[in-house]
Amino acid sequence: QYEAGVGGCFFTKTKSEIYLFFNLVCDPADVISTVEFNQTGEFLATGDKGGRVVIFQREPQGEYNVYSTFQSHEPEFDYLKSLEIEEKINKIRWLPPHNPAHFLLSTNDKTVKLWKVSEKDKRAEGYNLRDEEGRLKDLSTITTLQVPVLRPMDLLVEASPRRVFANAHAYHINSISVNSDCETYLSADDLRINLWHLNITDRSFNIVDLKPENMEDLSEVITVAEFHPHHCHLLAFSSSTGTTRLCDMRARALCDQHAKLFEEAVDPSRRSFFSEIVSSVSDVKFSHSGRYLLTRDYLTVKVWDLNMENKPVETYQVHDYLQTKLCSLYESDCIFDKFECTWNGTDSVIMTGAYNNYFRMFDRASLRDVTLEASREVCKRRAVLQPRRVCVGKKRKETDVSVDSLDFRKKILHTAWHPKENIIAIAASNNLYIFQDRLTPNGHHNMPEIQSAPPK
């Protein structure tokens, strides 16, 4: 039995619980492609390969329930390039709240949309020119004028598109990030990063362009980009060569020259055919404090201090046991999987996904780590979520899992951490798991339970 952490700690040595489990219809379109908490943690948004966005709201008792579902993107066809454009939602980003309505950005490969999600609990009645069903009245029958009044109605959550930002990317959009000025955001594809104003849809500013004059000279592509959480002039983007660049928009309008370059030298004696592939950065996240950068490549997560470029201050092995499996992973294309990473609310713990529906957590202070599993098999009421261990050799405990028995079709690519509490969201194929570390009113740890909700 393990005990859950509090505050800035996490589920290492944990009696953590799965208090909510959503089992979606088993269909390729239902595979979750992105997960994102809003700034307060009250709402959680997921996007899937079918172009749908599902928003969950936290209830007073602590559980998350479906708040709104809407179709964000539809499949399209580019007739000029004879190219199908998938409806898959690549990223979702919440805008900071300024009124009772909620705003979020969602993107597929080509188009970014700004959505407004609002509640409606009153309706107007008593129109002069229309009846209760909305049909126009016969003007000859109108003999008096009346003032429409608002009547209570059942709560209705409406999602409406407010802006559509299109026709600015020749390649697939891989990331979007809202600036701290709350007025602009960036969208990045394989070779370019564009800066948008939230109120202007017909033009954007190209701030990074890696496209060479001759495409045969192409040596790297952009994998992810993100704005600094506090300084609106700073942004970071990573590439397939394992480098992360910090750009300062105060220095140049076109950030073709970086302010800092974060790159770790590779030991020539350890270089192999797969070195460049596994060093490709799949995700980058600024810490909440803004001092550190978290990057994820295929085998590791690294923490970089913005004041030190030559090497990371911390390196954590996610699944080092896959070193001997790289050849088979290359043949199955698994080596190109893009794993995300995330910080907890106090920047003290790091979380990222792995194979076999495992996800990993690393405590930066104690250097402890834990492997946990998100699967339907562990969803039994009042069960305890047990740490897992992957073993390479033949000698292992009964509870250990052999590296040869890992299921590489099951993978945790998308994760999110509540900005203030120990609540995490894990997307495993078409299933969404929400884990919470619960405490008793006196602050002591409570025996966790596993609750299973009916399919949504």
Coordinates of C-alpha atoms in Angstrom, one line a residue:
Q1 CA 0.0 0.0 0.0
Y2 CA 1.2 3.5 -0.8
E3 CA 0.3 6.9 0.4
A4 CA -0.7 9.8 -1.8
G5 CA 1.1 13.1 -1.7
V6 CA -0.4 16.5 -0.9
G7 CA -0.2 20.0 -2.4
G8 CA 2.9 20.0 -4.5
C9 CA 3.5 16.2 -4.2
F10 CA 1.9 13.6 -6.3
F11 CA 1.0 9.9 -6.6
T12 CA 4.4 8.4 -6.0
K13 CA 3.9 6.0 -3.3
T14 CA 0.2 6.5 -3.7
K15 CA -3.2 5.2 -2.8
S16 CA -4.6 7.3 -5.6
E17 CA -8.0 6.7 -7.0
I18 CA -9.8 6.7 -10.3
Y19 CA -13.0 8.4 -9.3
L20 CA -14.3 8.9 -12.8
F21 CA -13.9 6.8 -15.9
F22 CA -15.4 7.6 -19.3
N23 CA -15.6 4.7 -21.8
L24 CA -16.4 6.1 -25.2
V25 CA -17.8 4.1 -28.1
C26 CA -15.1 2.0 -29.6
D27 CA -14.6 3.7 -32.9
P28 CA -11.5 5.2 -34.5
A29 CA -13.2 8.6 -34.6
D30 CA -13.5 8.5 -30.8
V31 CA -9.8 8.2 -30.1
I32 CA -8.9 11.2 -27.9
S33 CA -6.2 13.4 -29.6
T34 CA -5.9 16.2 -27.0
V35 CA -6.7 17.0 -23.3
E36 CA -6.6 20.4 -21.7
F37 CA -7.7 21.9 -18.3
N38 CA -8.7 25.5 -18.3
Q39 CA -6.9 28.1 -16.1
T40 CA -9.0 27.4 -13.0
G41 CA -9.3 23.6 -13.4
E42 CA -13.1 23.8 -13.3
F43 CA -13.4 22.7 -16.9
L44 CA -11.6 20.0 -18.8
A45 CA -11.8 19.8 -22.6
T46 CA -11.0 16.9 -24.9
G47 CA -10.8 16.7 -28.7
D48 CA -10.9 13.5 -30.7
K49 CA -10.1 12.2 -34.2
G50 CA -13.8 12.7 -35.2
G51 CA -13.5 16.5 -34.9
R52 CA -15.6 16.7 -31.7
V53 CA -14.9 18.7 -28.5
V54 CA -16.2 17.4 -25.2
I55 CA -16.1 19.7 -22.2
F56 CA -16.4 18.3 -18.6
Q57 CA -17.3 20.5 -15.6
R58 CA -16.3 19.8 -12.1
E59 CA -19.3 19.3 -9.8
P60 CA -19.4 20.6 -6.2
Q61 CA -18.8 17.0 -4.9
G62 CA -15.6 16.9 -7.0
E63 CA -16.5 14.7 -9.9
Y64 CA -16.3 15.8 -13.5
N65 CA -19.4 15.4 -15.7
V66 CA -20.1 16.2 -19.3
Y67 CA -20.9 19.9 -19.7
S68 CA -21.0 20.4 -23.5
T69 CA -20.3 18.5 -26.7
F70 CA -20.0 20.0 -30.1
Q71 CA -18.6 19.3 -33.5
S72 CA -15.6 21.6 -34.0
H73 CA -14.2 20.5 -37.4
E74 CA -15.5 18.6 -40.4
P75 CA -13.5 16.7 -43.0
E76 CA -12.5 18.8 -46.0
F77 CA -10.8 18.4 -49.3
D78 CA -8.2 20.7 -50.9
Y79 CA -9.0 20.4 -54.6
L80 CA -5.9 22.4 -55.6
K81 CA -3.6 19.9 -53.9
S82 CA -5.9 16.9 -54.1
L83 CA -5.4 16.5 -50.4
E84 CA -7.9 15.3 -47.8
I85 CA -7.9 17.4 -44.6
E86 CA -8.8 15.4 -41.5
E87 CA -11.3 16.7 -38.9
K88 CA -9.0 15.4 -36.1
I89 CA -8.5 18.0 -33.3
N90 CA -4.7 18.4 -32.9
K91 CA -4.8 20.9 -30.0
I92 CA -7.1 22.8 -27.7
R93 CA -6.2 25.9 -25.7
W94 CA -8.4 27.8 -23.3
L95 CA -8.4 31.6 -23.2
P96 CA -8.3 33.3 -19.8
P97 CA -11.9 34.0 -18.6
H98 CA -13.1 37.6 -18.6
N99 CA -16.8 37.1 -18.3
P100 CA -19.3 34.2 -17.5
A101 CA -18.7 32.7 -21.0
H102 CA -15.8 30.5 -21.8
F103 CA -13.6 30.8 -24.9
L104 CA -11.2 28.2 -26.4
L105 CA -9.2 27.6 -29.5
S106 CA -9.3 24.3 -31.4
T107 CA -7.3 23.3 -34.4
N108 CA -7.1 20.5 -37.0
D109 CA -4.3 20.3 -39.6
K110 CA -5.2 23.6 -41.4
T111 CA -7.8 25.7 -39.5
V112 CA -7.9 27.2 -36.1
K113 CA -11.3 28.1 -34.6
L114 CA -12.3 30.3 -31.7
W115 CA -15.3 28.9 -29.8
K116 CA -17.6 30.6 -27.3
V117 CA -19.2 28.3 -24.7
S118 CA -22.0 30.0 -22.8
E119 CA -25.0 29.2 -20.6
K120 CA -28.6 30.2 -21.3
D121 CA -31.2 29.8 -18.6
K122 CA -33.8 32.4 -19.7
R123 CA -35.7 33.0 -22.9
A124 CA -37.6 36.0 -24.2
E125 CA -41.3 35.7 -24.7
G126 CA -44.0 38.0 -25.9
Y127 CA -42.7 39.2 -29.3
N128 CA -44.9 41.5 -31.3
L129 CA -44.1 40.2 -34.8
R130 CA -43.6 36.5 -34.1
D131 CA -45.5 33.8 -32.2
E132 CA -44.1 31.5 -29.6
E133 CA -42.9 29.1 -32.3
G134 CA -40.9 31.9 -34.0
R135 CA -43.2 32.2 -37.1
L136 CA -44.2 35.7 -38.4
K137 CA -47.6 36.9 -37.4
D138 CA -50.2 38.3 -39.7
L139 CA -49.6 42.1 -39.4
S140 CA -53.4 42.7 -39.7
T141 CA -54.0 40.7 -36.4
I142 CA -51.6 42.9 -34.4
T143 CA -53.7 45.5 -32.5
T144 CA -51.5 46.2 -29.5
L145 CA -47.8 46.5 -28.6
Q146 CA -46.2 44.5 -25.8
V147 CA -42.8 44.5 -24.2
P148 CA -41.1 41.1 -24.4
V149 CA -40.2 39.5 -21.0
L150 CA -37.6 37.0 -19.9
R151 CA -38.8 33.6 -18.6
P152 CA -36.8 30.9 -16.8
M153 CA -35.9 27.8 -18.9
D154 CA -33.9 24.7 -18.5
L155 CA -30.2 25.3 -18.6
L156 CA -28.8 25.2 -22.1
V157 CA -25.1 25.2 -22.9
E158 CA -24.4 26.7 -26.3
A159 CA -21.1 26.5 -28.3
S160 CA -20.8 28.9 -31.1
P161 CA -17.9 29.7 -33.4
R162 CA -16.7 33.3 -33.1
R163 CA -13.7 33.3 -35.3
V164 CA -12.2 31.1 -38.0
F165 CA -8.5 31.4 -38.8
A166 CA -7.8 29.7 -42.0
N167 CA -5.6 29.6 -45.2
A168 CA -2.3 30.5 -43.4
H169 CA -0.5 27.1 -43.2
A170 CA 0.8 25.1 -46.1
Y171 CA 1.8 22.3 -43.7
H172 CA 0.0 20.6 -40.9
I173 CA -0.5 22.6 -37.7
N174 CA 1.1 20.8 -34.8
S175 CA 0.6 23.3 -31.9
I176 CA -1.2 26.5 -30.9
S177 CA -0.4 28.7 -27.8
V178 CA -2.2 31.7 -26.3
N179 CA 0.0 34.6 -25.4
S180 CA 0.0 36.1 -21.9
D181 CA -1.2 39.4 -23.3
C182 CA -4.5 37.7 -24.0
E183 CA -4.7 39.3 -27.4
T184 CA -2.5 37.2 -29.6
Y185 CA -1.7 33.5 -30.1
L186 CA 0.6 31.5 -32.3
S187 CA 0.1 28.6 -34.6
A188 CA 3.0 26.4 -35.7
D189 CA 3.3 23.9 -38.6
D190 CA 6.3 21.9 -39.7
L191 CA 8.2 24.9 -41.2
R192 CA 6.5 28.1 -40.0
I193 CA 5.1 29.8 -37.0
N194 CA 2.4 32.5 -37.4
L195 CA 1.3 35.1 -35.0
W196 CA -2.4 36.0 -34.9
H197 CA -4.5 38.6 -33.3
L198 CA -7.6 37.1 -31.8
N199 CA -9.9 39.7 -33.4
I200 CA -8.3 39.5 -36.9
T201 CA -8.9 36.4 -39.1
D202 CA -7.8 37.5 -42.6
R203 CA -4.1 37.9 -41.9
S204 CA -1.3 36.8 -39.6
F205 CA 2.4 37.6 -39.2
N206 CA 5.0 35.0 -40.0
I207 CA 7.6 35.1 -37.2
V208 CA 9.5 31.9 -37.8
D209 CA 10.3 30.4 -41.2
L210 CA 12.6 27.4 -41.6
K211 CA 11.7 26.6 -45.2
P212 CA 14.8 26.6 -47.3
E213 CA 14.9 27.8 -50.9
N214 CA 15.6 24.3 -52.0
M215 CA 13.6 21.7 -50.1
E216 CA 16.4 19.2 -50.6
D217 CA 18.4 21.3 -48.1
L218 CA 15.7 20.8 -45.4
S219 CA 17.4 19.4 -42.3
E220 CA 14.8 19.9 -39.6
V221 CA 11.1 20.6 -39.0
I222 CA 9.3 22.3 -36.2
T223 CA 7.6 19.9 -33.8
V224 CA 6.0 22.2 -31.2
A225 CA 5.9 25.9 -30.1
E226 CA 4.8 27.6 -27.0
F227 CA 4.6 31.2 -25.5
H228 CA 6.2 32.1 -22.2
P229 CA 3.6 32.2 -19.4
H230 CA 4.5 35.7 -18.2
H231 CA 6.6 37.5 -20.9
C232 CA 4.6 38.1 -24.0
H233 CA 7.7 38.7 -26.1
L234 CA 9.2 35.3 -25.5
L235 CA 8.4 32.0 -27.2
A236 CA 10.1 28.6 -27.5
F237 CA 9.9 26.1 -30.3
S238 CA 11.5 22.7 -30.7
S239 CA 12.6 20.7 -33.7
S240 CA 13.2 17.2 -35.0
T241 CA 16.9 17.5 -34.4
G242 CA 16.4 17.7 -30.6
T243 CA 17.0 21.4 -30.2
T244 CA 14.8 24.0 -28.5
R245 CA 15.1 27.6 -29.4
L246 CA 14.1 30.6 -27.3
C247 CA 13.1 33.6 -29.4
D248 CA 12.6 37.2 -28.3
M249 CA 10.2 39.2 -30.5
R250 CA 11.6 42.5 -29.1
A251 CA 14.8 41.9 -31.0
R252 CA 13.5 41.1 -34.5
A253 CA 10.1 41.0 -36.2
L254 CA 11.2 37.7 -37.9
C255 CA 12.6 35.4 -35.3
D256 CA 15.0 33.7 -37.7
Q257 CA 17.8 34.1 -35.2
H258 CA 17.2 32.7 -31.8
A259 CA 18.1 34.3 -28.5
K260 CA 19.1 31.0 -26.9
L261 CA 19.6 27.5 -28.1
F262 CA 19.0 24.5 -25.7
E263 CA 20.8 21.4 -27.0
E264 CA 22.6 18.6 -25.3
A265 CA 25.7 17.2 -27.0
V266 CA 25.4 13.6 -28.0
D267 CA 28.3 11.2 -27.0
P268 CA 29.8 10.1 -30.3
S269 CA 30.5 6.6 -28.9
R270 CA 26.7 6.2 -28.3
R271 CA 25.5 7.5 -31.6
S272 CA 23.5 5.1 -33.7
F273 CA 21.1 5.0 -36.6
F274 CA 18.2 5.8 -34.2
S275 CA 20.0 8.7 -32.3
E276 CA 18.5 11.5 -34.4
I277 CA 15.0 9.9 -34.4
V278 CA 14.8 9.4 -30.6
S279 CA 16.2 12.9 -29.9
S280 CA 13.3 14.6 -31.8
V281 CA 11.4 16.8 -29.3
S282 CA 7.7 15.9 -29.2
D283 CA 6.6 18.4 -26.6
V284 CA 7.8 21.5 -24.7
K285 CA 6.2 23.2 -21.7
F286 CA 7.3 26.3 -19.7
S287 CA 7.1 25.8 -16.0
H288 CA 4.4 27.9 -14.2
S289 CA 7.1 30.0 -12.7
G290 CA 8.5 30.7 -16.2
R291 CA 12.1 29.8 -15.2
Y292 CA 12.3 26.3 -16.6
L293 CA 11.6 24.5 -19.9
L294 CA 10.3 20.9 -19.9
T295 CA 11.0 18.9 -23.1
R296 CA 10.1 15.4 -24.0
D297 CA 11.9 13.2 -26.6
Y298 CA 11.2 9.5 -27.2
L299 CA 13.2 8.1 -24.3
T300 CA 13.5 11.0 -21.8
V301 CA 12.1 14.1 -20.3
K302 CA 14.5 17.0 -19.6
V303 CA 14.3 20.1 -17.5
W304 CA 16.2 23.1 -18.8
D305 CA 17.0 26.3 -16.9
L306 CA 16.5 29.3 -19.1
N307 CA 19.9 30.6 -17.9
M308 CA 21.8 27.5 -19.0
E309 CA 21.8 26.4 -22.6
N310 CA 24.5 23.7 -22.9
K311 CA 22.8 20.9 -20.9
P312 CA 19.6 20.2 -19.0
V313 CA 19.6 20.6 -15.2
E314 CA 17.6 17.4 -14.9
T315 CA 17.1 14.3 -17.1
Y316 CA 14.6 11.5 -16.4
Q317 CA 14.5 8.2 -18.2
V318 CA 10.9 7.4 -19.2
H319 CA 11.4 3.9 -20.6
D320 CA 15.1 3.2 -20.9
Y321 CA 14.3 -0.5 -21.3
L322 CA 13.2 0.2 -24.9
Q323 CA 16.9 0.8 -26.0
T324 CA 17.1 -2.8 -27.2
K325 CA 13.7 -2.6 -28.9
L326 CA 14.4 0.4 -31.2
C327 CA 14.7 -1.7 -34.3
S328 CA 11.3 -3.3 -34.0
L329 CA 9.8 0.0 -32.9
Y330 CA 11.2 1.6 -36.0
E331 CA 9.7 -1.1 -38.2
S332 CA 6.3 -0.6 -36.6
D333 CA 6.5 3.2 -36.7
C334 CA 6.1 3.4 -33.0
I335 CA 9.4 5.2 -32.7
F336 CA 7.7 8.2 -34.2
D337 CA 5.0 8.5 -31.5
K338 CA 4.6 12.0 -30.0
F339 CA 4.4 11.8 -26.2
E340 CA 3.3 14.9 -24.3
C341 CA 4.6 16.0 -20.9
T342 CA 3.2 18.3 -18.2
W343 CA 4.0 20.0 -14.8
N344 CA 2.0 19.9 -11.7
G345 CA 0.7 23.2 -10.3
T346 CA 3.9 23.9 -8.2
D347 CA 6.4 22.7 -10.8
S348 CA 7.7 20.0 -8.4
V349 CA 6.5 17.0 -10.3
I350 CA 6.6 16.0 -14.0
M351 CA 4.2 13.6 -15.7
T352 CA 4.4 11.9 -19.1
G353 CA 3.1 8.9 -20.9
A354 CA 4.5 5.6 -22.0
Y355 CA 3.4 2.3 -23.6
N356 CA 1.1 -0.4 -22.2
N357 CA -1.2 2.3 -20.9
Y358 CA 1.5 3.3 -18.4
F359 CA 2.3 6.8 -17.3
R360 CA 5.3 8.1 -15.4
M361 CA 5.7 10.6 -12.7
F362 CA 9.0 12.1 -11.4
D363 CA 9.4 14.0 -8.1
R364 CA 12.1 16.7 -8.7
A365 CA 13.0 17.1 -5.0
S366 CA 13.3 13.5 -3.9
L367 CA 14.1 12.1 -7.4
R368 CA 11.6 9.3 -6.8
D369 CA 9.6 8.1 -9.7
V370 CA 6.6 5.8 -10.2
T371 CA 4.9 4.0 -13.0
L372 CA 1.1 3.8 -12.9
E373 CA -1.4 2.2 -15.3
A374 CA -4.6 3.6 -16.8
S375 CA -6.7 0.7 -18.0
R376 CA -10.2 -0.7 -17.7
E377 CA -8.9 -3.7 -15.8
V378 CA -8.0 -1.5 -12.8
C379 CA -11.4 0.1 -12.6
K380 CA -12.9 -1.9 -9.8
R381 CA -14.8 -0.3 -7.0
R382 CA -12.7 0.3 -3.9
A383 CA -9.6 -1.0 -5.6
V384 CA -6.2 0.5 -5.1
L385 CA -4.1 1.7 -7.9
Q386 CA -0.8 -0.2 -7.7
P387 CA 2.6 1.0 -9.0
R388 CA 3.9 -1.0 -11.9
R389 CA 7.5 -2.0 -12.8
V390 CA 8.9 -3.1 -16.2
C391 CA 11.7 -5.7 -15.9
V392 CA 14.2 -6.5 -18.6
G393 CA 15.8 -9.6 -17.2
K394 CA 14.2 -12.9 -16.5
K395 CA 14.3 -12.7 -12.7
R396 CA 11.5 -10.5 -11.5
K397 CA 8.7 -10.3 -9.0
E398 CA 5.3 -11.7 -9.7
T399 CA 3.8 -8.2 -10.1
D400 CA 6.5 -7.1 -12.5
V401 CA 5.9 -6.8 -16.2
S402 CA 8.4 -8.1 -18.8
V403 CA 9.5 -5.7 -21.5
D404 CA 8.7 -8.4 -24.1
S405 CA 5.0 -8.5 -23.0
L406 CA 4.4 -4.7 -23.4
D407 CA 1.5 -3.8 -25.7
F408 CA 2.8 -1.0 -27.9
R409 CA -0.6 -0.5 -29.4
K410 CA -1.7 0.9 -26.0
K411 CA 0.0 4.2 -25.4
I412 CA -0.6 7.3 -23.2
L413 CA 0.2 10.2 -25.6
H414 CA -2.0 12.9 -24.0
T415 CA -2.0 14.0 -20.4
A416 CA -3.0 17.1 -18.4
W417 CA -2.6 18.2 -14.8
H418 CA -5.0 20.4 -12.9
P419 CA -3.4 23.8 -12.4
K420 CA -4.0 24.0 -8.7
E421 CA -4.8 20.5 -7.3
N422 CA -3.6 16.9 -7.6
I423 CA -6.0 16.0 -10.3
I424 CA -4.8 14.5 -13.6
A425 CA -6.5 13.6 -16.9
I426 CA -5.1 10.7 -18.9
A427 CA -6.2 9.9 -22.5
A428 CA -5.8 6.2 -23.4
S429 CA -7.1 5.6 -26.9
N430 CA -10.8 6.3 -26.7
N431 CA -11.0 6.3 -22.9
L432 CA -10.6 9.2 -20.6
Y433 CA -9.4 8.6 -17.0
I434 CA -9.4 11.2 -14.3
F435 CA -7.3 10.5 -11.2
Q436 CA -7.6 12.5 -7.9
D437 CA -5.7 12.4 -4.7
R438 CA -8.3 12.8 -2.0
L439 CA -7.9 13.9 1.6
T440 CA -10.1 13.8 4.7
P441 CA -11.4 17.1 6.1
N442 CA -8.7 17.0 8.8
G443 CA -6.0 16.9 6.1
H444 CA -5.1 13.2 6.5
H445 CA -5.0 10.8 3.6
N446 CA -8.2 9.0 2.9
M447 CA -8.5 5.4 1.6
P448 CA -9.1 5.9 -2.1
E449 CA -11.8 4.3 -4.0
I450 CA -12.2 3.5 -7.6
Q451 CA -15.6 4.5 -9.0
S452 CA -16.8 3.6 -12.4
A453 CA -19.2 5.9 -14.2
P454 CA -21.6 4.6 -16.8
P455 CA -20.5 5.1 -20.4
K456 CA -21.0 8.6 -21.8

